GROMACS .gro file of C-alpha atoms in nm:
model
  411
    1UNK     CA    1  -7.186 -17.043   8.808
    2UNK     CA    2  -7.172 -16.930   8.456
    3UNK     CA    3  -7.556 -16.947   8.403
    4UNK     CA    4  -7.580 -16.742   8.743
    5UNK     CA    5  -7.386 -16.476   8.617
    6UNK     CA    6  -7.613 -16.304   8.372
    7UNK     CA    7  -7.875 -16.312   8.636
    8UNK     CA    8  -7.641 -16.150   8.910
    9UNK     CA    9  -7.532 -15.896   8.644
   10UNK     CA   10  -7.908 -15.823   8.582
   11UNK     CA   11  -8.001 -15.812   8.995
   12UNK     CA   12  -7.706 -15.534   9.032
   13UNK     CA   13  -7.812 -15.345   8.708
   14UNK     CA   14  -8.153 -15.306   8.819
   15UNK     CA   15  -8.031 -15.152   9.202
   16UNK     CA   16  -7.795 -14.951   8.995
   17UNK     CA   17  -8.059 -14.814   8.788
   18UNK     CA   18  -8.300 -14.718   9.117
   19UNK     CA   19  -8.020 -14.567   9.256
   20UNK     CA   20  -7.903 -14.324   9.014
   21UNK     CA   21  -8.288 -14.208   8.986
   22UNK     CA   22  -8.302 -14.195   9.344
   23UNK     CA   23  -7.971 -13.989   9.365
   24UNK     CA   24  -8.077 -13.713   9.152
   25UNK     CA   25  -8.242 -13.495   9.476
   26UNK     CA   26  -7.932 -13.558   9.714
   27UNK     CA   27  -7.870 -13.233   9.682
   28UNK     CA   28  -8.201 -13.141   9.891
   29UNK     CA   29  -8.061 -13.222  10.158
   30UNK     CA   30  -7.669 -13.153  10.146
   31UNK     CA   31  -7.650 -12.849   9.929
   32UNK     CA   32  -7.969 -12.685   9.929
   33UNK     CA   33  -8.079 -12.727  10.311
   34UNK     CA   34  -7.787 -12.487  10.397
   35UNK     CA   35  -7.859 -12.199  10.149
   36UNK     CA   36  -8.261 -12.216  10.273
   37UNK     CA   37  -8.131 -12.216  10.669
   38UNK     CA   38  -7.934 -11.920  10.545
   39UNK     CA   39  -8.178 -11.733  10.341
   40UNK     CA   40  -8.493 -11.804  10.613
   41UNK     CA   41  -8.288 -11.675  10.896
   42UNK     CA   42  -8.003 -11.486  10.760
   43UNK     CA   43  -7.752 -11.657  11.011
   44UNK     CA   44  -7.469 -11.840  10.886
   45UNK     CA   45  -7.436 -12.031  11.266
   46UNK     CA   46  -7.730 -12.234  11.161
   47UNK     CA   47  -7.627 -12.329  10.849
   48UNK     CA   48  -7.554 -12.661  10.925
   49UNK     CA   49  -7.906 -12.749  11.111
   50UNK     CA   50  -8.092 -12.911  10.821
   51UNK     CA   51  -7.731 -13.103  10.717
   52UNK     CA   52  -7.756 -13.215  11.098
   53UNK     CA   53  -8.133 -13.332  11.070
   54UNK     CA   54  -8.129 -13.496  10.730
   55UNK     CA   55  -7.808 -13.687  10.828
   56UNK     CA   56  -8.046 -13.812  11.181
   57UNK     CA   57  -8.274 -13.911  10.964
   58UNK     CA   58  -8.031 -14.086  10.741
   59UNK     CA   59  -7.873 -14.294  11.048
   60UNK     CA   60  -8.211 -14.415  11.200
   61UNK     CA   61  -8.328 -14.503  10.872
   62UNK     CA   62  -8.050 -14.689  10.811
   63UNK     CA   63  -8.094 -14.888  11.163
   64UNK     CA   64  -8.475 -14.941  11.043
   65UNK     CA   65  -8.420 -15.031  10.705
   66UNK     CA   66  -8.102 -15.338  10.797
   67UNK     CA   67  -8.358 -15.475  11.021
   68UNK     CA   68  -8.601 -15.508  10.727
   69UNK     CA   69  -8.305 -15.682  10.507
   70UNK     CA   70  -8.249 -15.908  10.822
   71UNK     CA   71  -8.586 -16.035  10.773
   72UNK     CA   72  -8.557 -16.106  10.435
   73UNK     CA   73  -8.717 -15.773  10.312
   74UNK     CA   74  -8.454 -15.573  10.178
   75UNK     CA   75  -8.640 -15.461   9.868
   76UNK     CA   76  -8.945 -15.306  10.084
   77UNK     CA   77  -8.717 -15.154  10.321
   78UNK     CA   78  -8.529 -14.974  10.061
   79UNK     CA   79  -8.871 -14.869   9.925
   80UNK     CA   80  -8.965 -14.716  10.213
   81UNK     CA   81  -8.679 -14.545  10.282
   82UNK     CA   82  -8.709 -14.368   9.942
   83UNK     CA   83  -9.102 -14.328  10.003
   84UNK     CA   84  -9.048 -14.101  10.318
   85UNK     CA   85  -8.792 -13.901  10.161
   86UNK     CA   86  -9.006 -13.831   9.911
   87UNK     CA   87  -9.294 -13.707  10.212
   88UNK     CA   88  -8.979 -13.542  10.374
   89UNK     CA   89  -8.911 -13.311  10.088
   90UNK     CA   90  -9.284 -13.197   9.987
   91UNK     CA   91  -9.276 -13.168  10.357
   92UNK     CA   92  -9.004 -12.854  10.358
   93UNK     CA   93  -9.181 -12.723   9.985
   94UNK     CA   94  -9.461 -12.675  10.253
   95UNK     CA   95  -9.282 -12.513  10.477
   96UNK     CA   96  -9.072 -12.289  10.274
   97UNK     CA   97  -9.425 -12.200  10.149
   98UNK     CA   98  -9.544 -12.120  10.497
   99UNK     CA   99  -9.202 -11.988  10.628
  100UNK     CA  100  -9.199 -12.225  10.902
  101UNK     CA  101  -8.812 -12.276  10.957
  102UNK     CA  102  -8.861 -12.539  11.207
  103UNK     CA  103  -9.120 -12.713  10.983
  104UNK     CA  104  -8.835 -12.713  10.730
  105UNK     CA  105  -8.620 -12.949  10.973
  106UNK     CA  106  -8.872 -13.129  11.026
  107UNK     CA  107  -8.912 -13.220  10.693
  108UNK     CA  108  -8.524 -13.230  10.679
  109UNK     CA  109  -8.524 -13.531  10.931
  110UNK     CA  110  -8.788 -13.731  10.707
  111UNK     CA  111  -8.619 -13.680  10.399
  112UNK     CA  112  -8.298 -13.827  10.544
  113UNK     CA  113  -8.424 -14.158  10.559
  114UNK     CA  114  -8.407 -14.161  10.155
  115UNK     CA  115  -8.039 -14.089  10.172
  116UNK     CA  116  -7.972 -14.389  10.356
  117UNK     CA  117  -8.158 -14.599  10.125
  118UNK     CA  118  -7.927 -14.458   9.845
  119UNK     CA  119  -7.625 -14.576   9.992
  120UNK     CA  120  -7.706 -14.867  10.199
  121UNK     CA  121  -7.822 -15.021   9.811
  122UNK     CA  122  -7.451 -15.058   9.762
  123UNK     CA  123  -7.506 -15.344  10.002
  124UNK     CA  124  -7.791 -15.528   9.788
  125UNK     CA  125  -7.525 -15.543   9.480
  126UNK     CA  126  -7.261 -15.684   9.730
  127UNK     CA  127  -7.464 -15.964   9.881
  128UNK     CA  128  -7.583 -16.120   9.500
  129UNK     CA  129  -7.263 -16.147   9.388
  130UNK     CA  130  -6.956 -16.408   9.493
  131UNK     CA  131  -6.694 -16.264   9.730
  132UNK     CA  132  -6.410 -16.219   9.487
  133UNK     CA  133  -6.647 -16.020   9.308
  134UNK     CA  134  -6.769 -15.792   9.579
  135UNK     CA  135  -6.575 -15.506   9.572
  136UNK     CA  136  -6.673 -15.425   9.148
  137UNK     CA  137  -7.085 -15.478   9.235
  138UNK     CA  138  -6.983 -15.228   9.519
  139UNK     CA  139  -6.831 -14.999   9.279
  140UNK     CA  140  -7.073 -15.094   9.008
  141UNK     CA  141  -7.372 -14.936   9.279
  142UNK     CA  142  -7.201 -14.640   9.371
  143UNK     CA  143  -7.107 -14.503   9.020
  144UNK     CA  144  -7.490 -14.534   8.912
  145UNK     CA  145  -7.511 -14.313   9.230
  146UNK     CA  146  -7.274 -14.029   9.021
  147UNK     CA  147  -7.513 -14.011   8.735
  148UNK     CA  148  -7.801 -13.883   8.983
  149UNK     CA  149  -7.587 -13.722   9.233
  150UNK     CA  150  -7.412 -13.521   8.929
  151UNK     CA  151  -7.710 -13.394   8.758
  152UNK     CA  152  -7.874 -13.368   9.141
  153UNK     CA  153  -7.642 -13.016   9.172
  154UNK     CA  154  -7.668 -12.924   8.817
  155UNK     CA  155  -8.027 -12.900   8.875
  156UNK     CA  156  -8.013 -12.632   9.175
  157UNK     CA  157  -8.033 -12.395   8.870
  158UNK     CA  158  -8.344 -12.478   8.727
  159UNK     CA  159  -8.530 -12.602   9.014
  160UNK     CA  160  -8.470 -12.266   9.161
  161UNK     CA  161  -8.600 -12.103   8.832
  162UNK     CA  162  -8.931 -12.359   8.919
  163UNK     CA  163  -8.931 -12.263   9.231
  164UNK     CA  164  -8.957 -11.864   9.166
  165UNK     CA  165  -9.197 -11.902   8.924
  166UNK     CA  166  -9.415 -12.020   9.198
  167UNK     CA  167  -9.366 -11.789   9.448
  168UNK     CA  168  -9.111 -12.024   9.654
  169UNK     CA  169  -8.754 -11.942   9.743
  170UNK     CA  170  -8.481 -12.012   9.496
  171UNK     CA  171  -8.315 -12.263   9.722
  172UNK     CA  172  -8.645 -12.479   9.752
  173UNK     CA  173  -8.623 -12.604   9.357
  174UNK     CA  174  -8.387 -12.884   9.507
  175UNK     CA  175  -8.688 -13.046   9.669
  176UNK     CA  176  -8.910 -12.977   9.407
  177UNK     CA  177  -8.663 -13.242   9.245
  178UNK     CA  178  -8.578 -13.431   9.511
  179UNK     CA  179  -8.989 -13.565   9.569
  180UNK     CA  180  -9.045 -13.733   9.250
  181UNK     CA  181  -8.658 -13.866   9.206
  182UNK     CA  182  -8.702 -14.049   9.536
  183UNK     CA  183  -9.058 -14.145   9.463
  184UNK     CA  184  -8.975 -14.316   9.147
  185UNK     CA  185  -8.686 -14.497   9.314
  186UNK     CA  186  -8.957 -14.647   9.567
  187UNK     CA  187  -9.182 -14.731   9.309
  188UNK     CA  188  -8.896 -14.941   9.138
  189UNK     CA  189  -8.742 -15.116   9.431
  190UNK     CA  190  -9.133 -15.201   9.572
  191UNK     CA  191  -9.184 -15.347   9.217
  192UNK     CA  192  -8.878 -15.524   9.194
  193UNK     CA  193  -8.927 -15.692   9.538
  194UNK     CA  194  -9.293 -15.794   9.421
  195UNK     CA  195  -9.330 -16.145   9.272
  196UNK     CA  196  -9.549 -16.146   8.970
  197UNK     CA  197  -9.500 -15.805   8.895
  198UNK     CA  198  -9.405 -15.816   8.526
  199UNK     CA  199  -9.016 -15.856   8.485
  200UNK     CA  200  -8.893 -15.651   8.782
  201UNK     CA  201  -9.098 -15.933   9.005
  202UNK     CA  202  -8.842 -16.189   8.883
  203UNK     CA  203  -8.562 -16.029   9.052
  204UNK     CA  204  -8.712 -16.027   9.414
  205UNK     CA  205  -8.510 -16.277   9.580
  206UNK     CA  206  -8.223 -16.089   9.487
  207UNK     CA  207  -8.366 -15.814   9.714
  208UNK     CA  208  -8.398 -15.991  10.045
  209UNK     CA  209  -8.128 -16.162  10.285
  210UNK     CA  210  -8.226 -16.509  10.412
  211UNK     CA  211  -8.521 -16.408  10.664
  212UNK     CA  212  -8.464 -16.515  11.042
  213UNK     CA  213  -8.126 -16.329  11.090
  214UNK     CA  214  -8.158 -16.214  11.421
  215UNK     CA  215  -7.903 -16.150  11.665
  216UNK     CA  216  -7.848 -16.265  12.033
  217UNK     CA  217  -7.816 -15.998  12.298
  218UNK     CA  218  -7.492 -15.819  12.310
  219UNK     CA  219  -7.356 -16.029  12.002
  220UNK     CA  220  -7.374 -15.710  11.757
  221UNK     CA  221  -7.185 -15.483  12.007
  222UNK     CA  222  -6.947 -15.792  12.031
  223UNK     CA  223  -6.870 -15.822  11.678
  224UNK     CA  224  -6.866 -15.462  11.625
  225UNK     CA  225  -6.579 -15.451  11.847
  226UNK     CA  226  -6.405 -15.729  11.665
  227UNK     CA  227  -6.023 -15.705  11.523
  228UNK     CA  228  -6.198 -15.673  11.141
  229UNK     CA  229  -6.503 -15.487  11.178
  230UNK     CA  230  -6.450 -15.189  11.414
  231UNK     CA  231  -6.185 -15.074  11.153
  232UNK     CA  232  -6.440 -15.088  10.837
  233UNK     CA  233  -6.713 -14.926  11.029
  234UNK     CA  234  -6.460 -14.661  11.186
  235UNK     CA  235  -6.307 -14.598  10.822
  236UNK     CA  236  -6.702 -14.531  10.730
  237UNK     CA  237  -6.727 -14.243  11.007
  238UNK     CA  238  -6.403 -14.102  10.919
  239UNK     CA  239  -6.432 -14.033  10.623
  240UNK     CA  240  -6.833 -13.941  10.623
  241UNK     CA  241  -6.723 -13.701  10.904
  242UNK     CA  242  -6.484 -13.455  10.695
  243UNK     CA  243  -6.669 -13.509  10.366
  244UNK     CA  244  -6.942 -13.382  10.534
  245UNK     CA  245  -6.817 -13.141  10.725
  246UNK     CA  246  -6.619 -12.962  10.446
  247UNK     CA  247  -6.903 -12.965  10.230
  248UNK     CA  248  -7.173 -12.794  10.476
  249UNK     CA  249  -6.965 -12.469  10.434
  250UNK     CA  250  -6.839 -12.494  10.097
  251UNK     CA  251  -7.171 -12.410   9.928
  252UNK     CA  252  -7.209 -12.106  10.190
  253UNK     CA  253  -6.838 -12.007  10.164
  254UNK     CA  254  -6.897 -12.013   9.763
  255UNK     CA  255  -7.194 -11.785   9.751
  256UNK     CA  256  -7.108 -11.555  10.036
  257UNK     CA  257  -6.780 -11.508   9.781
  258UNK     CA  258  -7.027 -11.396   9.541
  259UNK     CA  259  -7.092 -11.725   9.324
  260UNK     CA  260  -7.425 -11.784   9.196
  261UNK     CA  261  -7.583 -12.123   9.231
  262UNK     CA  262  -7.505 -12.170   8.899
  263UNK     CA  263  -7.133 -12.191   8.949
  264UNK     CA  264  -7.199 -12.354   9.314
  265UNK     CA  265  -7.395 -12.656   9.156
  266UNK     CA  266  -7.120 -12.666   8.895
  267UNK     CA  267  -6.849 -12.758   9.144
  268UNK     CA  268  -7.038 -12.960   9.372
  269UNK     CA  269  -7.109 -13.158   9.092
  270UNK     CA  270  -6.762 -13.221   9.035
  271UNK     CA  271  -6.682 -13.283   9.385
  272UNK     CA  272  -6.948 -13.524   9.351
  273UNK     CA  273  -6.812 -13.690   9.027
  274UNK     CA  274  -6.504 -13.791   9.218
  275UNK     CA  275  -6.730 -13.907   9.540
  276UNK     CA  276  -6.879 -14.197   9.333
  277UNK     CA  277  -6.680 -14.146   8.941
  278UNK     CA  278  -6.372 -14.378   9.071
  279UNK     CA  279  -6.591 -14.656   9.229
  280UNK     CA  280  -6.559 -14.905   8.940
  281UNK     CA  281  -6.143 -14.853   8.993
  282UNK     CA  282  -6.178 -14.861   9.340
  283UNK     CA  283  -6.372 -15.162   9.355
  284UNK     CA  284  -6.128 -15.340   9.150
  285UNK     CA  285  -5.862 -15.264   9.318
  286UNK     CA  286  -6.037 -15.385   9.681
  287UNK     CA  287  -6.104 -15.700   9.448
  288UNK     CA  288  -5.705 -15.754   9.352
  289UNK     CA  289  -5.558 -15.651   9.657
  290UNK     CA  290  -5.696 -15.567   9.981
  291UNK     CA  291  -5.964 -15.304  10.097
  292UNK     CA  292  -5.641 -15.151  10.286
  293UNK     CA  293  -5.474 -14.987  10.015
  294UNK     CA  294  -5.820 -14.762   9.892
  295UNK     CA  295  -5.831 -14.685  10.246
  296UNK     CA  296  -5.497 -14.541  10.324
  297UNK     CA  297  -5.525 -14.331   9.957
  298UNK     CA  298  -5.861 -14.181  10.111
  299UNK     CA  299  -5.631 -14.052  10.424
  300UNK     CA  300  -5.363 -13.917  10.228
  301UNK     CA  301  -5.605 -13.705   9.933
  302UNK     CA  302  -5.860 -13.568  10.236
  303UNK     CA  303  -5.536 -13.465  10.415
  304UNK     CA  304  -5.420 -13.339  10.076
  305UNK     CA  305  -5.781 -13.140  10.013
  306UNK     CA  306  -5.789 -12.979  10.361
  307UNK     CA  307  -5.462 -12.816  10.304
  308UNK     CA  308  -5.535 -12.670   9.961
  309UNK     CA  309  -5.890 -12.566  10.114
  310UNK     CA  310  -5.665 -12.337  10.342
  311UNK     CA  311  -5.507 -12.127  10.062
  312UNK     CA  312  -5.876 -12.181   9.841
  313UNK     CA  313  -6.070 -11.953   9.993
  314UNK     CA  314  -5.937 -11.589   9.901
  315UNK     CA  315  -5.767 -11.693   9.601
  316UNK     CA  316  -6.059 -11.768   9.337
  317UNK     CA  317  -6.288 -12.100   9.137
  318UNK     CA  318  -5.941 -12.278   9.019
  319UNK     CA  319  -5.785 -12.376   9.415
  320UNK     CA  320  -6.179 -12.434   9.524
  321UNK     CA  321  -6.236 -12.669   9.273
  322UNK     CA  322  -5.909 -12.833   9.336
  323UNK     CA  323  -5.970 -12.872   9.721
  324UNK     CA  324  -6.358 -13.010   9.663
  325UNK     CA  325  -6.204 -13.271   9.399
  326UNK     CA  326  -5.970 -13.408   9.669
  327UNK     CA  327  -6.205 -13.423   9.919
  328UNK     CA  328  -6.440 -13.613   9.688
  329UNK     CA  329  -6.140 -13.865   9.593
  330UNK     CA  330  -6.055 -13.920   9.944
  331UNK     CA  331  -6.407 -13.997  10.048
  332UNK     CA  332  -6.437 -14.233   9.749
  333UNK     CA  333  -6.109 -14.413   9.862
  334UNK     CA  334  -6.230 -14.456  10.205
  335UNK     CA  335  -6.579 -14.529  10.189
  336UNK     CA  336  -6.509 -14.820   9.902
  337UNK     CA  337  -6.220 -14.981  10.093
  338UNK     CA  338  -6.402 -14.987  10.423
  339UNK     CA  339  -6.746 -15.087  10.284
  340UNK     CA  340  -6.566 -15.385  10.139
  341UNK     CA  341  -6.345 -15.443  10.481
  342UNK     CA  342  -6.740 -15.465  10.627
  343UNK     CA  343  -6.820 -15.726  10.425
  344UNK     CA  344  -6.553 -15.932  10.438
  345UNK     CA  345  -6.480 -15.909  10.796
  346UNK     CA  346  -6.853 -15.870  10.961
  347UNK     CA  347  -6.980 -16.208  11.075
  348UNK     CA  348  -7.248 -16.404  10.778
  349UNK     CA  349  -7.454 -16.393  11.028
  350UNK     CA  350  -7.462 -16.040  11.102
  351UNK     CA  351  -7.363 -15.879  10.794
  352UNK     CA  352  -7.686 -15.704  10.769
  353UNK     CA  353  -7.729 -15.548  11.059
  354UNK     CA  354  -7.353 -15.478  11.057
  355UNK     CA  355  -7.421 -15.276  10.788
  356UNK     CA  356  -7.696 -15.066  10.905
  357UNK     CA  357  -7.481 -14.983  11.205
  358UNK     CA  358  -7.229 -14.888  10.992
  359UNK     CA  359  -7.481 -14.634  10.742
  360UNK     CA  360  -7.566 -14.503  11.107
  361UNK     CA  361  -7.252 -14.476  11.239
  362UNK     CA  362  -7.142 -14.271  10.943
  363UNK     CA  363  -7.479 -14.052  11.008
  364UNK     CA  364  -7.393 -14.013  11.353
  365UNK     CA  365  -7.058 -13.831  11.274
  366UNK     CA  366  -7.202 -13.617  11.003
  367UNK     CA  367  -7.432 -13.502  11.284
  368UNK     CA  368  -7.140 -13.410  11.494
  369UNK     CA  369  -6.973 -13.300  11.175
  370UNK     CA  370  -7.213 -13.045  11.038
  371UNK     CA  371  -7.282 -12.840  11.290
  372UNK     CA  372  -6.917 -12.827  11.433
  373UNK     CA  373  -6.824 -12.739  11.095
  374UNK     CA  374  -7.026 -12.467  11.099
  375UNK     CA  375  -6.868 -12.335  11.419
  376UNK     CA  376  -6.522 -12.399  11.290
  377UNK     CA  377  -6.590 -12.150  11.014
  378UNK     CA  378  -6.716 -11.898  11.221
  379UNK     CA  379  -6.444 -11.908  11.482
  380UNK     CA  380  -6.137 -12.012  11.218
  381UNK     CA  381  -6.223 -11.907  10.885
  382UNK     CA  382  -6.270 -12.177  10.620
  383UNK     CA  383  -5.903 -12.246  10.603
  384UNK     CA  384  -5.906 -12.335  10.986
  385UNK     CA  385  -6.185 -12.548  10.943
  386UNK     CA  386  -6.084 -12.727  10.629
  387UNK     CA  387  -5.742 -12.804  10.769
  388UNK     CA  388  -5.907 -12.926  11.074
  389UNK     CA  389  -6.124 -13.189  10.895
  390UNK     CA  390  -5.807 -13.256  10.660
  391UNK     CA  391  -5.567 -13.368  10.969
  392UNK     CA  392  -5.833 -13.573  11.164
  393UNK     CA  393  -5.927 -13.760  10.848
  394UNK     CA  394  -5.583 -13.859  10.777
  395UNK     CA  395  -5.527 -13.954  11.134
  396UNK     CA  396  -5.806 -14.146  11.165
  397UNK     CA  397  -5.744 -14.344  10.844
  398UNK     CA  398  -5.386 -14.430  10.918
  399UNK     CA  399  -5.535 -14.561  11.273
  400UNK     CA  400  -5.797 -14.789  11.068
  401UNK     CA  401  -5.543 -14.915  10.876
  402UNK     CA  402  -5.323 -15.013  11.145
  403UNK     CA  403  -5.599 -15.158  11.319
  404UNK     CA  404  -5.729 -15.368  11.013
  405UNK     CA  405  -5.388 -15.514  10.945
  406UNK     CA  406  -5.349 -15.619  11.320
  407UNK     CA  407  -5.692 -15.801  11.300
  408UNK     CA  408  -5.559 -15.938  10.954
  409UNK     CA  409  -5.242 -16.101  11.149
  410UNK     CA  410  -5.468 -16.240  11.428
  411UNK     CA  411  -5.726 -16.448  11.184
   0.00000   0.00000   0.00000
């Protein structure tokens, strides 16, 4: 074990390294797709369309891409998830450049598939490394992801400025970053799950599950539905489903308040600092204890965020930043605890394409949440909506919880 443990510690340093390139044009899709809905149509009600698209995207790629790890291709699946969201976003460049709004969710919907293949890398660290050790390579993966996903806001500034200078809308810089980010990312997981390629070829077993996992009929749905697994992948939608819907109005709420995208990329970078920051802590703690106590934390600081997004929105920067940071450390709790609850409770045998259903399954509710979100705004303000997403996070968590110690007393 000791001589395997520089060589594990290489395997998840090299996904970590992919990843954080690959995170720097999340905000494409997440923060920039609303402002271009906005600024194409001039409708807040449809803010929340390209969110919706990019997050389909996200959940069949995720389906596509566990199938590929299945068959012992986990590398090239990843690859190709990156690859199309790379297509995706020159995709909407072309379309803001043609004013084509439904051209610009199509190209939403593509470049989905690249967010998947961010997170769902989390899952190639897990699988190299022994089980008491799962919960760090976990965290290890998805605090790479902050360095990208921080600087992925930051950049909404400057892209813009790019994107001016060439006669495109201000909001369309975020894909002008998001192409090559995710194109590079490709390039290094197709490398790295290459034999002979020079160095990165060495590490392509550590890309790949053992090839022939395939599952009977009805066994997935079966062990979906299991005491341990329906509360990870449940915690997984949860959470994914306020994060997300929070978020597709906070960028609108911010600017319509009269903050420039400056300021806007400023706090979503925070918010996104305490989505992935914590993970190392997180994962140790899932690692020393159980995936339970990350879990319930999540419930109580997204219930905690939603309630200080009620009083946020009339009274200035200082409460908004406060609200997005709690949301980000309740997602973080959440998503941590019940990716690790996946992998300890899903079946060997099915791990895989347990996890893809999971990825989707959190896609499927920030579908649902986007849009809805949207709605909620309109009809409640942003201090209904946030304390709507606030109360069914926490309720939902406290159910997982409950429901993953009950299948704990039944093993």
């Amino acid at each position: 074990m000791r001589t395997a443990e520089p060589i594990q510690r290489a395997e998840v340093n090299l996904v970590a390294a992919a990843v954080a390139v690959g995170a720097t044009g999340l905000a494409a899709g997440g923060t920039a797709g609303p402002l271009l809905a906005v600024g194409m149509t001039g409708s807040g009600a449809v803010a929340g369309l390209p969110v919706a698209l990019n997050l389909a995207g996200a959940a069949a790629g995720a389906l596509v891409m566990s199938r590929e790890a299945a068959a012992g291709r986990r590398g090239r699946g990843l690859a190709w998830g990156f690859l199309l969201g790379a297509l995706g976003a020159l995709v909407v460049v072309f379309a803001v450049s043609a004013n084509s709004f439904p051209l610009v969710l199509a190209g939403s919907l593509v470049l989905g598939t690249a967010n998947s293949a961010v997170f769902l890398a989390r899952y190639a660290a897990a699988a190299v490394v022994t089980a008491d050790r799962r919960g760090r390579a976990l965290g290890r993966v998805m605090f790479a992801t902050c360095a990208g996903a921080v600087v992925s806001p930051l950049l909404l500034g400057p892209g813009g400025a790019l994107a001016q200078d060439i006669g495109l809308a201000h909001a369309a810089g975020a894909y002008l970053v998001a192409a090559p980010a995710f194109g590079c990312a490709a390039l290094v997981f197709w490398a790295a799950s290459t034999p002979g390629v020079p160095w990165f070829g060495r590490l392509a077993g550590s890309l790949s599950a053992e090839p022939g996992e395939r599952a009977a009929p009805g066994l997935a749905a079966r062990a979906v539905r299991n005491p341990g697994t329906m509360p990870a992948i449940l915690t997984l939608v949860v959470a994914n489903f306020a994060m997300v819907g929070v978020m597709t109005v906070a960028p609108v709420h911010l600017t319509g308040s009269g903050d420039g995208l400056g300021v806007v990329g400023v706090l979503v970078a925070l918010h996104v600092v305490c989505m992935f920051g914590p993970s190392p802590l997180t994962g140790y703690l899932v690692d020393r204890f159980t995936p339970g106590y990350p879990i319930a934390a999540g419930g109580v600081l997204l219930l905690a965020g939603g309630l200080v997004g009620a009083f946020a929105g009339g009274h200035g920067l200082v409460p908004m930043t406060a609200h997005l940071l709690l949301i980000g450390l309740g997602w973080n709790g959440a998503v941590v605890g019940g990716s690790a609850l996946l992998g300890s409770t899903a079946p060997a045998d099915l791990r895989t394409h347990l996890e893809g259903i999971g990825e989707a399954a959190m896609g499927v509710a920030a579908v649902a949440a986007a849009p809805l979100a949207g709605v909620l705004a309109v009809l409640t303000g942003y201090a209904g909506m946030s304390i709507w997403f606030g109360v069914c996070a926490a309720a939902g968590l406290a159910y997982c919880c409950l429901r993953a110690r009950v299948g704990e007393s039944m093993k």
